[in-house]
Short mmCIF file of C-alpha atoms in Angstrom, two decimals:
data_model
loop_
_atom_site.label_atom_id
_atom_site.label_comp_id
_atom_site.label_asym_id
_atom_site.label_seq_id
_atom_site.Cartn_x
_atom_site.Cartn_y
_atom_site.Cartn_z
CA MET A 63 -3.86 -14.40 -32.46
CA ASP A 64 -5.67 -16.43 -29.82
CA THR A 65 -8.71 -14.21 -29.10
CA ASP A 66 -9.57 -16.29 -25.99
CA ASN A 67 -6.16 -15.42 -24.56
CA PRO A 68 -5.08 -12.17 -25.89
CA VAL A 69 -1.63 -10.82 -25.25
CA PRO A 70 -1.68 -8.21 -22.42
CA ARG A 71 -1.29 -4.61 -23.79
CA THR A 72 2.09 -3.07 -22.94
CA HIS A 73 1.85 -0.05 -20.60
CA VAL A 74 3.29 2.91 -22.45
CA VAL A 75 5.29 5.37 -20.34
CA ALA A 76 6.26 8.72 -21.96
CA ALA A 77 9.11 10.82 -20.32
CA LEU A 78 9.70 14.40 -21.17
CA VAL A 79 13.13 15.87 -21.86
CA TYR A 80 14.11 19.45 -22.20
CA ASP A 81 16.99 21.79 -22.10
CA GLY A 82 18.81 22.12 -18.70
CA MET A 83 17.15 19.13 -17.13
CA ALA A 84 19.11 16.95 -14.63
CA PRO A 85 20.08 13.65 -16.05
CA PHE A 86 19.62 11.73 -12.89
CA GLU A 87 15.87 12.04 -12.68
CA LEU A 88 15.56 10.84 -16.38
CA GLY A 89 17.96 8.01 -15.43
CA ILE A 90 15.62 6.99 -12.68
CA VAL A 91 12.74 6.67 -15.25
CA VAL A 92 14.88 4.76 -17.74
CA GLU A 93 16.20 2.38 -15.11
CA ILE A 94 12.84 1.48 -13.66
CA PHE A 95 10.56 1.61 -16.80
CA GLY A 96 13.04 1.29 -19.68
CA LEU A 97 14.91 -1.84 -18.82
CA ARG A 98 13.49 -5.15 -19.59
CA ARG A 99 12.98 -7.44 -16.60
CA ALA A 100 13.62 -10.97 -17.85
CA GLU A 101 13.35 -12.35 -14.26
CA LEU A 102 9.75 -11.09 -14.14
CA ASP A 103 7.22 -12.89 -16.38
CA LEU A 104 5.29 -9.70 -16.90
CA PRO A 105 4.47 -7.43 -19.95
CA TRP A 106 6.83 -4.76 -18.87
CA TYR A 107 6.60 -1.10 -19.73
CA ASP A 108 7.23 0.46 -23.18
CA LEU A 109 9.24 3.67 -22.45
CA ARG A 110 9.21 6.53 -24.93
CA VAL A 111 11.32 9.57 -24.38
CA CYS A 112 9.80 12.64 -25.97
CA ALA A 113 10.17 16.29 -26.27
CA ALA A 114 8.42 19.53 -27.50
CA ARG A 115 10.97 19.93 -30.39
CA ARG A 116 13.74 18.18 -32.16
CA GLY A 117 17.00 18.03 -30.10
CA PRO A 118 19.58 17.67 -29.19
CA PHE A 119 19.05 19.02 -25.67
CA ARG A 120 21.80 20.30 -23.46
CA ILE A 121 21.38 18.87 -19.95
CA ALA A 122 23.19 19.41 -16.72
CA GLY A 123 26.78 18.19 -16.62
CA GLY A 124 27.70 19.29 -20.15
CA MET A 125 25.92 16.39 -21.92
CA THR A 126 23.29 16.30 -24.67
CA VAL A 127 20.39 13.96 -25.31
CA GLU A 128 17.94 13.47 -28.09
CA ALA A 129 14.37 12.29 -27.91
CA ASP A 130 12.97 9.78 -30.36
CA HIS A 131 9.41 11.05 -30.07
CA GLY A 132 7.54 14.38 -30.13
CA LEU A 133 4.72 15.38 -27.85
CA GLU A 134 2.41 13.13 -29.79
CA ALA A 135 3.76 10.35 -27.61
CA LEU A 136 1.80 11.90 -24.69
CA ASP A 137 -1.48 11.22 -26.65
CA LEU A 138 -0.69 7.54 -26.64
CA ALA A 139 0.93 7.14 -23.17
CA ASP A 140 -0.71 5.42 -20.18
CA THR A 141 1.71 7.25 -17.95
CA VAL A 142 3.31 10.62 -18.48
CA ILE A 143 6.41 11.37 -16.39
CA VAL A 144 7.95 14.93 -16.03
CA PRO A 145 11.41 14.95 -14.44
CA GLY A 146 12.72 17.85 -12.56
CA ALA A 147 12.09 21.25 -14.39
CA ASN A 148 13.79 24.67 -14.28
CA VAL A 149 11.58 26.33 -11.64
CA MET A 150 12.51 29.80 -12.97
CA GLY A 151 11.49 28.94 -16.50
CA THR A 152 8.20 28.85 -18.25
CA THR A 153 6.43 25.70 -19.47
CA PRO A 154 5.75 25.96 -23.20
CA GLU A 155 2.07 26.15 -24.13
CA GLY A 156 2.40 22.98 -26.25
CA VAL A 157 3.62 21.04 -23.30
CA ARG A 158 0.77 22.35 -21.21
CA ASP A 159 -1.64 21.51 -23.79
CA ALA A 160 -0.28 17.92 -24.28
CA LEU A 161 -0.34 17.25 -20.54
CA ARG A 162 -3.93 18.51 -20.41
CA ARG A 163 -4.98 16.26 -23.21
CA ALA A 164 -3.28 13.18 -21.57
CA HIS A 165 -4.90 14.01 -18.22
CA GLY A 166 -8.28 14.53 -19.95
CA ARG A 167 -8.28 11.04 -21.50
CA GLY A 168 -7.40 9.46 -18.21
CA ALA A 169 -3.47 9.07 -18.41
CA ARG A 170 -1.55 8.88 -15.22
CA ILE A 171 0.51 12.10 -14.73
CA VAL A 172 3.73 11.91 -12.64
CA SER A 173 6.30 14.48 -11.65
CA ILE A 174 9.82 14.05 -10.09
CA CYS A 175 11.10 16.83 -7.83
CA SER A 176 10.62 20.23 -9.50
CA GLY A 177 8.65 18.65 -12.34
CA ALA A 178 5.66 19.42 -10.18
CA PHE A 179 5.93 23.07 -11.37
CA THR A 180 5.24 21.88 -14.96
CA LEU A 181 2.15 19.95 -13.79
CA ALA A 182 1.07 23.00 -11.74
CA ASP A 183 1.58 25.27 -14.83
CA ALA A 184 -0.83 22.95 -16.70
CA GLY A 185 -3.40 23.33 -13.91
CA LEU A 186 -3.25 19.58 -13.17
CA LEU A 187 -2.54 20.12 -9.33
CA ASP A 188 -5.20 22.60 -8.56
CA GLY A 189 -7.19 21.33 -5.52
CA LEU A 190 -4.79 18.43 -4.95
CA ASP A 191 -2.21 17.56 -2.40
CA ALA A 192 1.24 17.59 -3.96
CA THR A 193 4.93 17.77 -3.05
CA THR A 194 8.22 18.79 -4.54
CA HIS A 195 11.72 19.29 -3.20
CA TRP A 196 11.57 21.03 0.13
CA LYS A 197 13.62 23.90 -1.15
CA PHE A 198 11.23 24.76 -3.91
CA ALA A 199 7.92 24.06 -1.88
CA PRO A 200 7.41 27.65 -0.71
CA LEU A 201 7.79 28.81 -4.28
CA LEU A 202 5.35 26.27 -5.68
CA ALA A 203 2.83 27.18 -2.95
CA SER A 204 3.09 30.97 -3.61
CA ARG A 205 3.05 30.61 -7.38
CA HIS A 206 0.10 28.15 -7.34
CA PRO A 207 -2.10 28.77 -4.23
CA ALA A 208 -4.72 26.41 -5.44
CA VAL A 209 -2.24 23.52 -4.82
CA ARG A 210 -1.96 22.04 -1.36
CA VAL A 211 1.90 21.70 -1.05
CA ASP A 212 3.22 19.29 1.57
CA PRO A 213 7.01 19.68 1.83
CA SER A 214 7.39 16.88 4.45
CA VAL A 215 6.77 13.74 2.39
CA LEU A 216 8.54 11.73 -0.17
CA TYR A 217 5.66 11.50 -2.60
CA VAL A 218 1.88 11.96 -2.99
CA ASP A 219 -0.39 9.72 -4.97
CA CYS A 220 -3.77 11.24 -5.63
CA GLY A 221 -4.79 8.54 -7.99
CA GLN A 222 -4.30 10.00 -11.43
CA VAL A 223 -1.80 12.59 -10.52
CA LEU A 224 1.40 11.75 -8.53
CA THR A 225 4.23 14.02 -7.38
CA SER A 226 7.54 13.31 -5.61
CA ALA A 227 10.02 15.23 -3.61
CA GLY A 228 13.74 15.60 -4.35
CA SER A 229 15.68 13.40 -6.89
CA THR A 230 15.87 10.16 -5.00
CA ALA A 231 12.38 10.40 -3.88
CA GLY A 232 11.64 9.81 -7.62
CA ILE A 233 12.88 6.26 -7.03
CA ASP A 234 10.49 5.82 -4.21
CA LEU A 235 7.63 7.06 -6.35
CA CYS A 236 8.49 4.97 -9.36
CA LEU A 237 8.78 1.86 -7.25
CA HIS A 238 5.38 2.72 -5.73
CA ILE A 239 4.00 2.81 -9.37
CA VAL A 240 5.51 -0.55 -10.15
CA ARG A 241 4.01 -1.92 -6.96
CA THR A 242 0.55 -0.38 -7.85
CA ASP A 243 0.75 -1.95 -11.42
CA PHE A 244 2.40 -5.26 -10.78
CA GLY A 245 2.41 -5.97 -6.96
CA ALA A 246 5.06 -6.06 -4.21
CA VAL A 247 7.08 -8.87 -5.77
CA ALA A 248 7.89 -6.90 -8.88
CA ALA A 249 8.59 -3.77 -7.09
CA ASN A 250 10.93 -5.50 -4.59
CA THR A 251 12.75 -7.26 -7.53
CA VAL A 252 13.32 -3.97 -9.27
CA ALA A 253 14.48 -2.40 -5.95
CA ARG A 254 16.88 -5.27 -5.26
CA HIS A 255 18.51 -4.88 -8.72
CA MET A 256 18.88 -1.12 -7.96
CA VAL A 257 20.27 -1.97 -4.48
CA ALA A 258 17.57 0.31 -3.17
CA PRO A 259 14.97 -0.21 -0.37
CA PRO A 260 11.41 -0.95 -1.61
CA HIS A 261 10.27 1.87 0.74
CA ARG A 262 12.25 3.99 3.13
CA GLU A 263 11.86 5.53 6.55
CA GLY A 264 12.00 9.16 7.42
CA GLY A 265 10.42 12.46 6.38
CA GLN A 266 10.90 14.25 2.89
CA ALA A 267 8.82 10.42 5.61
CA GLN A 268 9.98 7.31 4.03
CA TYR A 269 9.45 3.77 4.97
CA ILE A 270 11.35 0.47 4.90
CA ASP A 271 10.14 -3.11 4.75
CA ALA A 272 11.88 -4.33 7.98
CA ALA A 273 13.40 -3.14 11.18
CA VAL A 274 15.95 -0.31 11.01
CA PRO A 275 19.57 -1.41 10.15
CA ALA A 276 21.59 -2.49 13.15
CA PRO A 277 23.04 0.57 14.90
CA ARG A 278 26.68 1.21 15.51
CA GLN A 279 28.33 -0.97 18.05
CA ASP A 280 31.19 1.43 18.95
CA ASP A 281 29.27 3.22 21.64
CA ALA A 282 27.25 2.25 24.66
CA VAL A 283 23.94 3.45 23.28
CA GLY A 284 24.60 1.62 20.01
CA ARG A 285 25.13 -1.59 21.93
CA ALA A 286 21.89 -1.19 23.85
CA MET A 287 19.94 -0.42 20.50
CA GLY A 288 21.51 -3.54 18.97
CA TRP A 289 20.51 -5.63 21.96
CA ALA A 290 17.03 -4.28 21.81
CA LEU A 291 16.66 -5.16 18.15
CA GLU A 292 17.60 -8.71 18.96
CA HIS A 293 14.99 -8.92 21.79
CA LEU A 294 12.12 -6.95 20.35
CA THR A 295 9.58 -9.76 21.26
CA ASP A 296 10.67 -9.77 24.94
CA THR A 297 9.51 -7.36 27.53
CA ILE A 298 12.18 -4.52 27.44
CA THR A 299 12.26 -1.94 30.20
CA LEU A 300 14.31 1.21 30.52
CA ASP A 301 16.48 -0.45 33.28
CA ASP A 302 17.21 -3.30 30.81
CA LEU A 303 18.54 -0.82 28.28
CA ALA A 304 20.55 1.22 30.73
CA MET A 305 22.16 -1.96 32.02
CA GLN A 306 23.15 -2.94 28.43
CA ALA A 307 24.80 0.38 28.02
CA ASN A 308 26.34 0.18 31.56
CA MET A 309 24.84 3.61 32.46
CA SER A 310 22.34 5.04 34.92
CA GLN A 311 18.83 5.30 33.60
CA ARG A 312 19.03 9.19 33.70
CA SER A 313 22.35 9.28 31.84
CA PHE A 314 21.13 6.61 29.31
CA VAL A 315 17.94 8.53 28.45
CA ARG A 316 19.92 11.71 27.90
CA HIS A 317 22.45 10.07 25.66
CA PHE A 318 19.71 8.11 23.83
CA GLN A 319 17.64 11.19 23.15
CA LYS A 320 20.67 12.96 21.64
CA ARG A 321 21.42 9.89 19.49
CA ALA A 322 17.93 8.83 18.30
CA GLY A 323 15.91 12.07 18.64
CA THR A 324 13.34 10.23 20.72
CA SER A 325 12.86 8.38 23.98
CA PRO A 326 14.13 4.77 24.29
CA ILE A 327 10.67 3.28 24.84
CA ARG A 328 9.07 5.15 21.85
CA TRP A 329 12.08 3.97 19.77
CA ILE A 330 11.45 0.31 20.83
CA VAL A 331 7.77 0.60 19.90
CA ASP A 332 8.70 2.10 16.53
CA GLN A 333 11.09 -0.72 15.77
CA ARG A 334 8.44 -3.27 16.60
CA VAL A 335 6.13 -1.59 14.04
CA ARG A 336 8.93 -1.84 11.44
CA ALA A 337 9.59 -5.55 12.24
CA ALA A 338 5.89 -6.17 11.53
CA LEU A 339 6.12 -4.84 7.91
CA PRO A 340 7.66 -7.81 6.18
CA LEU A 341 5.16 -10.14 8.05
CA LEU A 342 2.31 -8.03 6.65
CA GLU A 343 3.89 -7.80 3.15
CA GLY A 344 5.01 -11.40 2.65
CA THR A 345 2.87 -13.69 4.82
CA ASP A 346 -0.91 -14.36 5.40
CA VAL A 347 -0.37 -14.52 9.29
CA PRO A 348 -3.46 -12.83 10.84
CA VAL A 349 -2.89 -9.22 11.81
CA GLU A 350 -3.48 -10.07 15.61
CA LYS A 351 -0.71 -12.62 15.37
CA VAL A 352 1.64 -10.35 13.52
CA GLY A 353 1.39 -7.85 16.33
CA ALA A 354 2.26 -10.58 18.95
CA MET A 355 5.16 -11.79 16.74
CA ALA A 356 6.45 -8.26 16.67
CA GLY A 357 6.36 -7.84 20.34
CA PHE A 358 3.12 -6.05 21.12
CA ASP A 359 1.07 -7.21 24.04
CA SER A 360 -2.39 -6.76 22.45
CA PRO A 361 -3.93 -6.28 19.04
CA ALA A 362 -5.35 -2.98 20.12
CA THR A 363 -1.82 -1.73 21.08
CA PHE A 364 -0.45 -2.93 17.87
CA ARG A 365 -3.07 -1.17 15.82
CA HIS A 366 -2.67 2.09 17.73
CA HIS A 367 1.02 2.35 17.37
CA PHE A 368 1.02 1.07 13.83
CA HIS A 369 -1.28 3.85 12.88
CA ARG A 370 0.80 6.43 14.68
CA VAL A 371 4.02 5.38 12.91
CA MET A 372 2.76 4.45 9.47
CA GLY A 373 -0.31 6.63 9.12
CA THR A 374 -2.52 3.72 8.25
CA SER A 375 -3.89 0.52 9.75
CA PRO A 376 -2.10 -2.88 9.49
CA THR A 377 -4.90 -4.23 7.44
CA ALA A 378 -4.82 -1.25 4.99
CA TYR A 379 -1.04 -1.61 4.75
CA ARG A 380 -1.31 -5.40 3.96
CA ARG A 381 -3.88 -4.51 1.33
CA ALA A 382 -1.61 -1.91 -0.30
CA PHE A 383 1.65 -3.98 -0.09
CA GLY A 384 0.88 -7.50 0.52
CA LEU A 385 2.05 -10.08 -1.99
CA GLY A 386 -0.39 -10.55 -5.02
CA VAL A 387 -2.73 -7.62 -4.10
CA SER A 388 -3.04 -4.23 -5.59
CA SER A 389 -2.69 -1.00 -3.77
CA ALA A 390 -6.09 0.58 -4.51
CA SER A 391 -6.88 3.46 -2.29
CA THR A 392 -9.84 5.70 -1.68
CA GLY A 393 -7.90 8.76 -0.96
CA PRO A 394 -4.49 10.48 -1.55
CA VAL A 395 -1.49 8.30 -0.71
CA VAL A 396 1.38 10.07 1.00
CA ALA A 397 4.74 8.45 0.90
CA GLY A 398 3.00 5.19 0.03
CA PHE A 399 0.38 5.18 2.73
CA SER A 400 -3.28 6.27 2.74
CA ARG A 401 -3.79 9.57 4.29
#
């Protein structure tokens, strides 16, 4: 072995399986961490599926699954992932102990959906922000009052402990982990192969890496929205939009509010923020110029609205998601952004 250029150590990921689990959430973990990525010249993850006892385990849908490893895998793992758990069940003491040991030696602990209950049962969420599926959030909060449960977000990254909302939010969190470990290029590559966005927009909030998809063209408001997306860098007035829809301003505002859930001008500002994301992620264009390229009339206006929409500054966003940089943060990360 060349001691001057040692082979990078493979990051070990351990995923727990158990009776009654949903196969989709385990599938997320296998897809993202268990498949080799030949197109990425990186020491990819070593996934180990483990369980508290010998299987087979009956999982939702009438299937069975067996684990190749016992709980000792948690003692070697760099990241431990707990897919959705039965919220009415009890976490075996052996699982709780193994999670505590892994946490105590510094392993990253992750839950998907109701897997947060398992982490909470082990005491690993006490005093932390956390999330789970919105349906189970009140139960998690009442059962574990020391946990600050936020049911409105896709995921929460508190550094060593990370939790996600419902099933597909597990994809968002796992891509966030890849982005943290290997950067935006790797995360975007995995997302592209999964035909999934690197980050999404919306609440339990998700974020995407470009302006929203073109709206429908089969209605007047949709035509106006499509025109606005093509002219984001121009000055756009309410009269311009109403004219594109062939409506009076009053009628247009009423129909737009019903369609988009916000005012036309607020919507345009939000789309300009979205349009700035790929420039922040994939270029080294100065932040001030990014704002101008996205249609903002001043750097101060850009920063103000960017923080309102994304919950962080343009500079912090670039530091987290820019090409070739890590997403280090000094505080909890909610849906991928520093709180």
